[in-house]
mmCIF file of C-alpha atoms and ligand atoms in Angstrom:
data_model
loop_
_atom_site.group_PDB
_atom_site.id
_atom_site.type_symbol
_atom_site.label_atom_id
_atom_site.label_comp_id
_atom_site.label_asym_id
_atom_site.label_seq_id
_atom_site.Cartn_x
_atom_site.Cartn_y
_atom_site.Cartn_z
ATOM 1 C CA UNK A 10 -13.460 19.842 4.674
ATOM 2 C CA UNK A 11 -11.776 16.307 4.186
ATOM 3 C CA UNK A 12 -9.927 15.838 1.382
ATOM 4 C CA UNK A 13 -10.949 13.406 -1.398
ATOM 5 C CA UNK A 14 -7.972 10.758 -1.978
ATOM 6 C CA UNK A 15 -6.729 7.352 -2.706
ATOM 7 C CA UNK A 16 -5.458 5.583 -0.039
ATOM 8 C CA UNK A 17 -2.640 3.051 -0.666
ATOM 9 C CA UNK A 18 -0.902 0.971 2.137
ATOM 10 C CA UNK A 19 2.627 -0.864 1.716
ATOM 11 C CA UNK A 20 3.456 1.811 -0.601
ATOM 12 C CA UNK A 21 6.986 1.135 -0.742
ATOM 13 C CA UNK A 22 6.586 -2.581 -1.447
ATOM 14 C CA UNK A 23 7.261 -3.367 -5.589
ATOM 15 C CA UNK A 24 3.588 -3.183 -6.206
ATOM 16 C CA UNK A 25 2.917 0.143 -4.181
ATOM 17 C CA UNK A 26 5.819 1.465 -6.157
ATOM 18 C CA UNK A 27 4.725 1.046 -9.604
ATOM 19 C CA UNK A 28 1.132 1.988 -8.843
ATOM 20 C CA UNK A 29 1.774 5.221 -7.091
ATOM 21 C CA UNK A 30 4.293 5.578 -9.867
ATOM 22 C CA UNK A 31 0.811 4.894 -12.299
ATOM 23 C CA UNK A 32 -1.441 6.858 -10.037
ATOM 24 C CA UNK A 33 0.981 10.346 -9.797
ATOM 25 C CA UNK A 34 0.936 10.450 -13.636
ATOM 26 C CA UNK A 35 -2.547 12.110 -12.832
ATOM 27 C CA UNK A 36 -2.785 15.255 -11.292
ATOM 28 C CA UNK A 37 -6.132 15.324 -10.443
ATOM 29 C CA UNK A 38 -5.624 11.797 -8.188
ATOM 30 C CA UNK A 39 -4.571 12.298 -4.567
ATOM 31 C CA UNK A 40 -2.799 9.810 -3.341
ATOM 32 C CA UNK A 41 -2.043 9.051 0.514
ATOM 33 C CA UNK A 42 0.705 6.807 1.101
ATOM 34 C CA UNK A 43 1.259 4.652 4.084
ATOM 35 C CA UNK A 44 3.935 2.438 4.710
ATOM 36 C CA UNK A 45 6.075 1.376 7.675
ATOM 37 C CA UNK A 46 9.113 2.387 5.743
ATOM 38 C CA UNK A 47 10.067 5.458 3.191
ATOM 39 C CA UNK A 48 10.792 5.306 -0.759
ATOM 40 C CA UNK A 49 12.603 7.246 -2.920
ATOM 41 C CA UNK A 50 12.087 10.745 -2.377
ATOM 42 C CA UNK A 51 10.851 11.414 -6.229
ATOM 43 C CA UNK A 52 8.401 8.979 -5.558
ATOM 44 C CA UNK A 53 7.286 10.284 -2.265
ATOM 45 C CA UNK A 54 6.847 14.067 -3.566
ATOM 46 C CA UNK A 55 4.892 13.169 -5.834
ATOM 47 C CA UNK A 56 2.433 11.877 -3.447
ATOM 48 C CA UNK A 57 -0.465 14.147 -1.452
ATOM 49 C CA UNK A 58 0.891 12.954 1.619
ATOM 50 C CA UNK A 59 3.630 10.005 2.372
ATOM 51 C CA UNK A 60 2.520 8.540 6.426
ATOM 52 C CA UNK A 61 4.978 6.217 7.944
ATOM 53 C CA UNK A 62 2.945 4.789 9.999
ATOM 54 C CA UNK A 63 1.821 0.644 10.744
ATOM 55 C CA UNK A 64 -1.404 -0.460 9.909
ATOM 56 C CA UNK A 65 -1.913 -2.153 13.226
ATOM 57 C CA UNK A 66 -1.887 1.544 14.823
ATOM 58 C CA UNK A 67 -5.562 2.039 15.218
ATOM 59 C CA UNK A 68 -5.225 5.514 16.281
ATOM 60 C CA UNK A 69 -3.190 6.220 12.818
ATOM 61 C CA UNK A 70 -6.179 4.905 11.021
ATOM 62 C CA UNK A 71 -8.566 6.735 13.191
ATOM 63 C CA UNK A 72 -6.374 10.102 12.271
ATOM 64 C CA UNK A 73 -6.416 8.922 8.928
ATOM 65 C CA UNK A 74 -10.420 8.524 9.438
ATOM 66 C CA UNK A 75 -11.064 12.428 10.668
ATOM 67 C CA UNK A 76 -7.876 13.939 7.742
ATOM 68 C CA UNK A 77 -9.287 12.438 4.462
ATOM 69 C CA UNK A 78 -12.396 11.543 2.460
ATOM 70 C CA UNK A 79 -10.961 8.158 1.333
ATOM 71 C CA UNK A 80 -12.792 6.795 -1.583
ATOM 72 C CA UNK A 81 -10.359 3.976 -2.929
ATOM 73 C CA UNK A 82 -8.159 1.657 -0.824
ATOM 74 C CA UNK A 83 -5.215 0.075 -2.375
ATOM 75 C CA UNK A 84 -4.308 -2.230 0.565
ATOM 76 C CA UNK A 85 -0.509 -4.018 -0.491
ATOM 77 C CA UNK A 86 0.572 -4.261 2.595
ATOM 78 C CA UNK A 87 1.675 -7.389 3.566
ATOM 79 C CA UNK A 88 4.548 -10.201 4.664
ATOM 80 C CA UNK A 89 4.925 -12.438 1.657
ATOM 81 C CA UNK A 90 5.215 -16.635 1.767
ATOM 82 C CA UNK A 91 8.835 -17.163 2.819
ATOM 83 C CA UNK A 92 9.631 -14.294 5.341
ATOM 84 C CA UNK A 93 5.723 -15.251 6.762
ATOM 85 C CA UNK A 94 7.273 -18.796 7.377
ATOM 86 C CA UNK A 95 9.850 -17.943 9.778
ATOM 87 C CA UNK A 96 7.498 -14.832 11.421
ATOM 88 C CA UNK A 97 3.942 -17.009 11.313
ATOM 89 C CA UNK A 98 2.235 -14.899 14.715
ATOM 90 C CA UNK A 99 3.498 -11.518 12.950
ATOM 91 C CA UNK A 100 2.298 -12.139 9.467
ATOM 92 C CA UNK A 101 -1.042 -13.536 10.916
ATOM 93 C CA UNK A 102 -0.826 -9.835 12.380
ATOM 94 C CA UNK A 103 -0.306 -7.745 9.846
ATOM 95 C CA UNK A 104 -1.726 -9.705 6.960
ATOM 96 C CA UNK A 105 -5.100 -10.867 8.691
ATOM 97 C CA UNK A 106 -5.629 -8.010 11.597
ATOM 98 C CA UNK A 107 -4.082 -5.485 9.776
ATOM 99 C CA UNK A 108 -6.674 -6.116 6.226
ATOM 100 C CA UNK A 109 -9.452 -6.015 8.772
ATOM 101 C CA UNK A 110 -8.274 -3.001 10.366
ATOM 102 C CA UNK A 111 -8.261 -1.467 6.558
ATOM 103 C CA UNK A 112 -11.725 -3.246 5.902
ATOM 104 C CA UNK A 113 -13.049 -2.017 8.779
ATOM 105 C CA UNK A 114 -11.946 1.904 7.943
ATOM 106 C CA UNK A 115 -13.688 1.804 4.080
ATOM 107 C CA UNK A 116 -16.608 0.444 5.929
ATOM 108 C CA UNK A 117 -16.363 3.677 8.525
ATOM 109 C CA UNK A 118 -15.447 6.181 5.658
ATOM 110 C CA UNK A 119 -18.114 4.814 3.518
ATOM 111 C CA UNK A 120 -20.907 6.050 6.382
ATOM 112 C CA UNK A 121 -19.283 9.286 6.411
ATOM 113 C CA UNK A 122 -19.276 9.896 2.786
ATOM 114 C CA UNK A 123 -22.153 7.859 1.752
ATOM 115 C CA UNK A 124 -20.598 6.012 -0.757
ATOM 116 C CA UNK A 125 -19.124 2.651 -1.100
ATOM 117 C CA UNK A 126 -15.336 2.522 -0.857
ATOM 118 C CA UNK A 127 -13.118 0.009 -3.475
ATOM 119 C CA UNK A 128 -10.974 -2.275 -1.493
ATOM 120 C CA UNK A 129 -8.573 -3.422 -3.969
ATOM 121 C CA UNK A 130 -6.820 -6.543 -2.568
ATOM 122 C CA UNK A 131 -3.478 -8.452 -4.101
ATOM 123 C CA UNK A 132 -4.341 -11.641 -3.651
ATOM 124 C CA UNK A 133 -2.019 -14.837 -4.495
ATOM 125 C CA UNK A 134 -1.655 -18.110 -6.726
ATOM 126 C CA UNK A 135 -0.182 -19.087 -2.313
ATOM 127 C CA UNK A 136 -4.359 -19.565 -1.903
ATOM 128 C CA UNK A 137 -3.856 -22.884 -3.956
ATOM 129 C CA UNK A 138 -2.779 -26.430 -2.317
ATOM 130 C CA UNK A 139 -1.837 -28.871 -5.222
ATOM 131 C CA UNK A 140 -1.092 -31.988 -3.050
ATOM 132 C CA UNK A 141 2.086 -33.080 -5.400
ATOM 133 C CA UNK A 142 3.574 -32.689 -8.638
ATOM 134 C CA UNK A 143 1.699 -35.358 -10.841
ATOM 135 C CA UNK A 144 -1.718 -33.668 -9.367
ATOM 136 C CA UNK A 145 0.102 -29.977 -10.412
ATOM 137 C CA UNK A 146 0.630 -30.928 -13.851
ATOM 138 C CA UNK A 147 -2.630 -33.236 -14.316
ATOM 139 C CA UNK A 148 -4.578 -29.775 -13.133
ATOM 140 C CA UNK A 149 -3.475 -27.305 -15.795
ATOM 141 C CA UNK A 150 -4.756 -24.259 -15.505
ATOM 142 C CA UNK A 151 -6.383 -23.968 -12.180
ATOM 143 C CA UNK A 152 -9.852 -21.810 -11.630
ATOM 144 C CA UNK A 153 -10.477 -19.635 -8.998
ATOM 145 C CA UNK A 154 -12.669 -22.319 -6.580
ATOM 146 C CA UNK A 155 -10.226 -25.171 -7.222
ATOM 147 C CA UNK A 156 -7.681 -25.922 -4.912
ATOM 148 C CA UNK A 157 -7.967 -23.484 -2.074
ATOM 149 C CA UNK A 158 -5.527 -26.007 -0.004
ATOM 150 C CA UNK A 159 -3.117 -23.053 0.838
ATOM 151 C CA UNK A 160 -0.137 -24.605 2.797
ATOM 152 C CA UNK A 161 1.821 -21.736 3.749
ATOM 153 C CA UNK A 162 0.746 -19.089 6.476
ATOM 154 C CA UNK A 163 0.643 -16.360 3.973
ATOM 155 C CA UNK A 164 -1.544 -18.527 1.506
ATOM 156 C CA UNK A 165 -3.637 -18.834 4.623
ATOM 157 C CA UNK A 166 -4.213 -15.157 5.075
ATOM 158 C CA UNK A 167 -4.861 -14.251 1.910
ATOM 159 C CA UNK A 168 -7.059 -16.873 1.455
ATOM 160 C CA UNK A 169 -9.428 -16.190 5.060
ATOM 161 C CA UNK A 170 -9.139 -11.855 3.990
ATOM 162 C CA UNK A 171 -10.537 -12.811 0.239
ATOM 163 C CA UNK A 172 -13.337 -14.560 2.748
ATOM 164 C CA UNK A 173 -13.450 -11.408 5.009
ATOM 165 C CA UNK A 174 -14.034 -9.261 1.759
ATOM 166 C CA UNK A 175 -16.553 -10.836 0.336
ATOM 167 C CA UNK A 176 -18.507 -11.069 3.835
ATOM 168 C CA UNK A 177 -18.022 -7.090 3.904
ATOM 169 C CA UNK A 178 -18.973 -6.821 0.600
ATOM 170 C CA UNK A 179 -22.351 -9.033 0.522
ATOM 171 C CA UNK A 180 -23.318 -10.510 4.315
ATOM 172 C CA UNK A 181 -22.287 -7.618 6.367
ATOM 173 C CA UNK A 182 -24.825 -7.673 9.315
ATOM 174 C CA UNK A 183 -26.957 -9.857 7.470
ATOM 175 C CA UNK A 184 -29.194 -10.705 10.801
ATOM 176 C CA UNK A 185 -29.896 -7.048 11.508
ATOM 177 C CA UNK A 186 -33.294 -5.815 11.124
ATOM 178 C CA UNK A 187 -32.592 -3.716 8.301
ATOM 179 C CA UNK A 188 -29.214 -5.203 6.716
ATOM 180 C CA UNK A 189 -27.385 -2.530 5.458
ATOM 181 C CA UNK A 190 -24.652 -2.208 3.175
ATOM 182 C CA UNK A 191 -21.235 -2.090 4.650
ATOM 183 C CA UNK A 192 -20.023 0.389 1.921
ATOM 184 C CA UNK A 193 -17.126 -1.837 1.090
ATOM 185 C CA UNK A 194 -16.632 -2.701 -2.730
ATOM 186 C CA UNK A 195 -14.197 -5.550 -2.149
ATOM 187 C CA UNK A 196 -12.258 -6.544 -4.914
ATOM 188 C CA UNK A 197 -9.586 -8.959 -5.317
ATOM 189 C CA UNK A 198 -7.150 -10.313 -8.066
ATOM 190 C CA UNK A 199 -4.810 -13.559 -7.330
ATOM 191 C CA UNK A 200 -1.554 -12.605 -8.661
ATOM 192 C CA UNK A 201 1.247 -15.233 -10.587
ATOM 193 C CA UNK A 202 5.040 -14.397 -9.322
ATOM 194 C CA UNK A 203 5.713 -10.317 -10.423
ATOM 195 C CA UNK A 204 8.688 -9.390 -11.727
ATOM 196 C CA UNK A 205 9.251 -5.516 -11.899
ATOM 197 C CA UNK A 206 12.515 -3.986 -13.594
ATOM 198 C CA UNK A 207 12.684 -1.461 -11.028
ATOM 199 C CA UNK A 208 12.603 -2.762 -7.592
ATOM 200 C CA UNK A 209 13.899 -6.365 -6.012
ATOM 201 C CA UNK A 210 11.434 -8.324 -4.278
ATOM 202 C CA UNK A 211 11.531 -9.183 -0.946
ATOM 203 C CA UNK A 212 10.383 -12.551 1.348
ATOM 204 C CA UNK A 213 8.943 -13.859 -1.674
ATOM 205 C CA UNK A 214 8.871 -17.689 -2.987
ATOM 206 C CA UNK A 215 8.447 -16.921 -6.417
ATOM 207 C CA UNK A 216 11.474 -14.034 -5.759
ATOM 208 C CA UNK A 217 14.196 -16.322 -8.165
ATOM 209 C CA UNK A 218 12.759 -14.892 -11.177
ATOM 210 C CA UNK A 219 13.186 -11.481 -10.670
ATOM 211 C CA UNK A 220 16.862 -12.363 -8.688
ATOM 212 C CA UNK A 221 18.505 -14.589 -11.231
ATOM 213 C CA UNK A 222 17.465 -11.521 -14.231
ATOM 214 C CA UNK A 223 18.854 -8.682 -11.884
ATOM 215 C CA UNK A 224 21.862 -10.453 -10.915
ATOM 216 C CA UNK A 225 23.103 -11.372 -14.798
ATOM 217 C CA UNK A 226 22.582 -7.740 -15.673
ATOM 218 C CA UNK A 227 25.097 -7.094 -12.812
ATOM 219 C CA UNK A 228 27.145 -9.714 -14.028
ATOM 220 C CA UNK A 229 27.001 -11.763 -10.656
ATOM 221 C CA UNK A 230 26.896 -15.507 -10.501
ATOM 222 C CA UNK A 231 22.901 -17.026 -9.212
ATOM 223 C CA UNK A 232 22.118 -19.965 -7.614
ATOM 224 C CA UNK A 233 18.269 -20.687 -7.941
ATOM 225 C CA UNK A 234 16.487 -21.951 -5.048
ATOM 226 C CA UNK A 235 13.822 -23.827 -7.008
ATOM 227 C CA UNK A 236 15.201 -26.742 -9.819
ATOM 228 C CA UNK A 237 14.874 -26.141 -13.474
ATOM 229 C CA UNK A 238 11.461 -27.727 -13.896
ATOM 230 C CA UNK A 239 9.679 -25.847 -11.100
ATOM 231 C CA UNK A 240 6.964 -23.825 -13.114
ATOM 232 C CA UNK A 241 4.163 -20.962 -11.869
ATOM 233 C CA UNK A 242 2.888 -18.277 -13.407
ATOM 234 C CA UNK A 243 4.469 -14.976 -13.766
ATOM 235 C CA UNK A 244 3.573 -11.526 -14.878
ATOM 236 C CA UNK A 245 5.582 -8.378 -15.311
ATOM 237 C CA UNK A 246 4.764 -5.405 -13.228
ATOM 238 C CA UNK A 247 3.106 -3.122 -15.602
ATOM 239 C CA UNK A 248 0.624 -5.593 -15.897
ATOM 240 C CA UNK A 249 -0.113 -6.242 -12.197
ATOM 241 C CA UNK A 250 -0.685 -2.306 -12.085
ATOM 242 C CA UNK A 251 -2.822 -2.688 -14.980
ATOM 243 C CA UNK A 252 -4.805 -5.788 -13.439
ATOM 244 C CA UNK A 253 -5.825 -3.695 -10.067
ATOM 245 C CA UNK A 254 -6.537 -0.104 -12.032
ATOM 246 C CA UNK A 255 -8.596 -2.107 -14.176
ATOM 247 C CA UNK A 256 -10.467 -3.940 -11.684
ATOM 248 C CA UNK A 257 -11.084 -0.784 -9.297
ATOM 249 C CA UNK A 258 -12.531 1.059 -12.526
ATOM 250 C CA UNK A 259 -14.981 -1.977 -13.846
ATOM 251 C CA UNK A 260 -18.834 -0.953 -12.659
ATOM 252 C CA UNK A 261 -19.598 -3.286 -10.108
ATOM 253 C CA UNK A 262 -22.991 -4.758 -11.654
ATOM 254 C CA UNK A 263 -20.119 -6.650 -14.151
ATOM 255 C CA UNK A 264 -18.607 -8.397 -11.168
ATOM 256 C CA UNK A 265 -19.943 -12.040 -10.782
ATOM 257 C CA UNK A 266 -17.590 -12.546 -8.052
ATOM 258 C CA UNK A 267 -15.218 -10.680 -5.908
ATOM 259 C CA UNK A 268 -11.368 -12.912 -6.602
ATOM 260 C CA UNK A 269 -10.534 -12.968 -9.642
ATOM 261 C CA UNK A 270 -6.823 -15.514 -10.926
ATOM 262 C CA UNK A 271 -4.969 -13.052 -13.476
ATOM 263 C CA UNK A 272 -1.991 -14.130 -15.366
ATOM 264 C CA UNK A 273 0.554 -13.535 -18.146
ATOM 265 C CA UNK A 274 3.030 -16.326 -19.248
ATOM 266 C CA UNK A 275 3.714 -19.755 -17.319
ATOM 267 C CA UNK A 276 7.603 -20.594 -16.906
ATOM 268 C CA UNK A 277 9.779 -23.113 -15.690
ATOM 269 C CA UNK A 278 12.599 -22.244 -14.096
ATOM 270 C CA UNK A 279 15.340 -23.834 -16.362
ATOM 271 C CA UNK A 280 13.477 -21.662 -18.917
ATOM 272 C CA UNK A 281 13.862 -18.302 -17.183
ATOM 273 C CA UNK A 282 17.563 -19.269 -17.129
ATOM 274 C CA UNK A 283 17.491 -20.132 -21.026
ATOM 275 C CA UNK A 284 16.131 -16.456 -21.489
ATOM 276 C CA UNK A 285 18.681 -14.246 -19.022
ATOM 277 C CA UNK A 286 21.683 -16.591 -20.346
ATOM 278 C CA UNK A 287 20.500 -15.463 -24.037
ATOM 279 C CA UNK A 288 20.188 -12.033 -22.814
ATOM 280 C CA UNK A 289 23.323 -11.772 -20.795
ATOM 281 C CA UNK A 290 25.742 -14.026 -22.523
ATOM 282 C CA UNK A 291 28.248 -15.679 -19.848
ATOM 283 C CA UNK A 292 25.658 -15.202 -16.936
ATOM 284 C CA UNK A 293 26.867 -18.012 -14.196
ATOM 285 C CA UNK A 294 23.277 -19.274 -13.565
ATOM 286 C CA UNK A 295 23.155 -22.584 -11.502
ATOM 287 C CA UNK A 296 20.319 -24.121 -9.359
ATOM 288 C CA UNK A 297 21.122 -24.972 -6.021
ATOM 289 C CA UNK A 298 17.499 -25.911 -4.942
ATOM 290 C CA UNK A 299 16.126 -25.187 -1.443
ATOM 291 C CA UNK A 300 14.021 -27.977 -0.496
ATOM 292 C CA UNK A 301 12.185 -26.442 1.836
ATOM 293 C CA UNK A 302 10.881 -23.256 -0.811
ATOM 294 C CA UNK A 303 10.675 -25.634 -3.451
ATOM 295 C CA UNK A 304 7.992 -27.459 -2.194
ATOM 296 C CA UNK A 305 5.811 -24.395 -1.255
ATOM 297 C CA UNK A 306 6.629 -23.590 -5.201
ATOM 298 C CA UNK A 307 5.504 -26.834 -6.029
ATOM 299 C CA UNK A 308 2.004 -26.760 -4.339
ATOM 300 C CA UNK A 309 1.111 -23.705 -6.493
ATOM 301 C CA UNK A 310 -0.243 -24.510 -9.957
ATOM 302 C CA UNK A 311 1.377 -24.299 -12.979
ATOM 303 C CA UNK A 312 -1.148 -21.934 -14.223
ATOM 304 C CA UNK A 313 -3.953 -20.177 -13.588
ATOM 305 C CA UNK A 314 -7.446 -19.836 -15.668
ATOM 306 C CA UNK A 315 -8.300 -16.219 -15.926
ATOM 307 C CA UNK A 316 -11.451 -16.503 -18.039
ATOM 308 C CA UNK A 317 -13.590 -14.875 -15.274
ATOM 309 C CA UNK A 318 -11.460 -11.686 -15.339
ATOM 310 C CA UNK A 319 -11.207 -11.433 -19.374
ATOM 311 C CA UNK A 320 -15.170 -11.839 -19.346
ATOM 312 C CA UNK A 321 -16.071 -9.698 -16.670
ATOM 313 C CA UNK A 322 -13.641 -6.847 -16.712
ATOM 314 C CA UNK A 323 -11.917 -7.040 -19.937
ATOM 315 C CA UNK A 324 -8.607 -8.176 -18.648
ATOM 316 C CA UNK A 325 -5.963 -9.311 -20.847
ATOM 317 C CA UNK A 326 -2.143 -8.925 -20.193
ATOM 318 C CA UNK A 327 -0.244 -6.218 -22.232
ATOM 319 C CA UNK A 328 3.424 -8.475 -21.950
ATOM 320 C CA UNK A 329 3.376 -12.277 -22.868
ATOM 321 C CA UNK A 330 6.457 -13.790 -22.236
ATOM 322 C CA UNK A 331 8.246 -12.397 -25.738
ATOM 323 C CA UNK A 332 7.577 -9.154 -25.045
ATOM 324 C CA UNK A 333 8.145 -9.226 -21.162
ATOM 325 C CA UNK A 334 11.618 -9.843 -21.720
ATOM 326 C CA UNK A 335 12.391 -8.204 -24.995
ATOM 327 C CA UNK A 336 10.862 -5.265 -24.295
ATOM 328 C CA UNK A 337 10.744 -4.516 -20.613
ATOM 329 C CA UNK A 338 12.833 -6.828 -18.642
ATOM 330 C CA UNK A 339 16.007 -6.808 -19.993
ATOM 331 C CA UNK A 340 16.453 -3.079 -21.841
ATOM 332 C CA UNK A 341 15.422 -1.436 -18.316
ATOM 333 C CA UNK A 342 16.976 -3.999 -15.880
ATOM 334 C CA UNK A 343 20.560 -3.598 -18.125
ATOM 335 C CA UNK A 344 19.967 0.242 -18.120
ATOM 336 C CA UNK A 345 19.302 0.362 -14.143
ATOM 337 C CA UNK A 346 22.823 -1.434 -13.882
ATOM 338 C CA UNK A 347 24.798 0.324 -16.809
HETATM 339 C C1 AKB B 1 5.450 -14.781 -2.904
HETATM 340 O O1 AKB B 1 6.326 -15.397 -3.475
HETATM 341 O O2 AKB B 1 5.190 -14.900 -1.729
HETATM 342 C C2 AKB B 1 4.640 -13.804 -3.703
HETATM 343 C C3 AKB B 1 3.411 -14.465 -4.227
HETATM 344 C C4 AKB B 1 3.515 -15.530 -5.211
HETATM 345 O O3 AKB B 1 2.349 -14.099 -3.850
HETATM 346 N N1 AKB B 1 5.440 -13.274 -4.760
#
C-alpha cells in the first residue's frame, strides 16, 4: 500500500523551511521532502522522508510515483530573479521543465488515486512589467491581469507555469472525445519580497530587505543594492506560509481563478533602513545601488491588489508592517545572533 503524503519540493529553500516547519507541527501530516540540497537535521527528522534528489530526474519522480499516494504538492522549487539572470538556459530548466515535470506527476497520481491533487505554486510580483517609474507609481496597486510584462527570465517562468496550471487545471485535453479532468487542482499565489527571521535568502532581487535587517543585528555595516526610494511589497514569512495553507485548504467551487496577488505592507527602501537603524541603533546602513537589480526592482509595482484572495479565500495578512518588525523581525533576528 502507498502511503498517503504531502509532497513538497525545494524544501530547503526559506519558504520550504517554514512550511515543513508549519506542516510537522501535525502528526497526522506526512510530509515528503525533496530538495537538491539537505537542511538542518531537526528539520529533516521531522519529516516522513527527506529525498535529495533534482526535479529534472524523471526516474526520481517516477520512484516517487510507485512509493507514495501523493495528494498535495507544494512545488517551491525554483532559481529566483537575479541568480536566473546570469543562469537563463538553467532556470528555464528547472523553473519551466521542472513545474511541468511536477504538473505532470499530480496529473499521474491523480489517475491512480482518483482524486484531484493541489498544486500549490509560489508565484511572483517578477510576473509584472511596469515600463518606468512614473507608470509604477501612477498604477498603485496592481491587479492580478494588469501588467503581465515580466522582464526578467524568472518573471517569465513563473508567468508561462501560472499559464501551464491553469491549462491542467481547466483545458487539459480539451479536443478529446470525452475531455477528462487532469486531476490537477492548480493553485497559485503571487508573492511581495519575503522576509523570514530564520533563514537568508538567496538569488533574490527583493533579497536587501531581509540582508540589511540580518546584518544590523550582527552589527555589520550594509550597502543596499536598490536606492532609498525603490518600493515593492513585502510580507513576513509566517504569512507566506499562511497564504499557501490557506489557499490549498479553500473548497475549490470558491476559486474564481487560479493566481491570486497576496500582500502585507508596501516599503521603500530608505524606509526599511529608518526601521533597522531604530531597531539597531548605530547600524552602518548605506545604499550603494546596483543599476542593473534596481531596474528589475523598479519594473515591479509598488503594490499589489489582493481583493480577489480576501473575497475568495478569506485571506488577510496576520503582520502589517508594525507588527512585522516589532514583533517578529527584530526580537527573533537579534535572538538568532545573540
Ligand atoms: C526575488 O527577488 O526573485 C523573489 C521574488 C520577488 O519573487 N524574492
Amino acid at each position: 500500500m502507498r502511503k498517503p503524503v504531502v509532497l513538497v519540493t525545494g524544501a530547503s529553500g526559506e519558504v520550504g523551511y517554514g512550511l515543513i516547519d508549519k506542516f510537522t507541527e501535525n502528526p497526522d501530516l506526512e510530509v515528503v521532502a525533496l530538495d537538491l540540497k539537505s537542511t538542518d537535521p531537526k528539520l529533516r527528522d521531522r519529516c516522513h522522508a527527506w529525498i535529495k534528489g533534482d526535479i529534472l530526474d524523471e526516474n526520481l519522480l517516477q520512484w516517487l510515483v510507485s512509493e507514495y499516494e501523493i495528494h498535495a504538492i507544494y512545488h517551491l522549487a525554483a532559481l529566483l530573479s537575479t541568480r536566473a539572470e546570469f543562469t537563463p538556459d538553467t532556470a528555464h530548466k528547472v523553473n519551466v521543465e521542472g513545474t511541468l515535470n511536477l504538473i505532470k506527476l499530480a496529473h499521474e497520481q491523480s489517475r491512480w488515486h482518483g482524486n484531484p491533487v493541489r498544486f500549490l505554486f509560489p508565484s511572483s510580483i517578477a510576473v509584472y512589467g511596469l515600463p518606468d517609474l512614473k507608470t509604477k507609481a501612477a498604477a498603485g496597486r496592481v491587479r492580478e491581469q494588469d501588467w503581465n510584462l515580466p522582464t526578467t527570465m524568472y518573471g517569465c517562468n513563473k508567468c508561462y507555469c501560472e499559464q501551464l496550471g491553469r491549462y491542467y487545471t481547466s483545458f487539459y485535453q480539451q479536443l478529446s472525445a470525452e475531455p477528462l479532468s487532469s486531476g490537477v487542482d492548480f493553485r497559485a499565489v503571487r508573492f511581495p519580497g519575503l522576509i523570514s527571521a530564520i533563514t537568508m535568502p538567496s538569488g533574490g532581487t527583493s533579497d536587501y530587505a531581509a540582508e540589511m535587517i540580518h546584518a544590523a543585528a550582527q552589527g555589520e555595516p550594509y550597502a543596499c543594492f536598490v536606492p532609498e526610494e525603490a518600493r515593492i511589497p513585502f510580507m513576513v514569512m509566517p504569512d507566506a506560509i499562511k497564504a499557501l495553507i490557506q489557499i490549498a485548504e479553500a473548497p475549490a467551487d470558491n476559486l474564481r481563478q487560479r493566481v491570486y496577488n497576496v500582500t502585507s505592507f508596501s516599503m521603500t527602501a530608505g524606509e526599511m533602513r529608518d526601521r533597522v537603524v531604530a531597531a539597531f541603533p548605530g547600524a552602518e546602513m548605506t545604499f550603494k545601488p546596483d543599476v542593473k537589480r534596481t531596474g528589475i526592482v523598479n519594473t515591479w509595482p509598488e503594490e499589489v491588489d489582493d481583493t480577489c484572495a480576501r473575497e475568495d479565500w478569506g485571506w488577510s495578512p496576520e503582520y502589517g508592517a508594525d507588527r512585522a518588525f516589532a514583533e517578529y523581525l527584530i526580537p527573533t533576528i537579534s535572538q538568532r545572533y545573540e
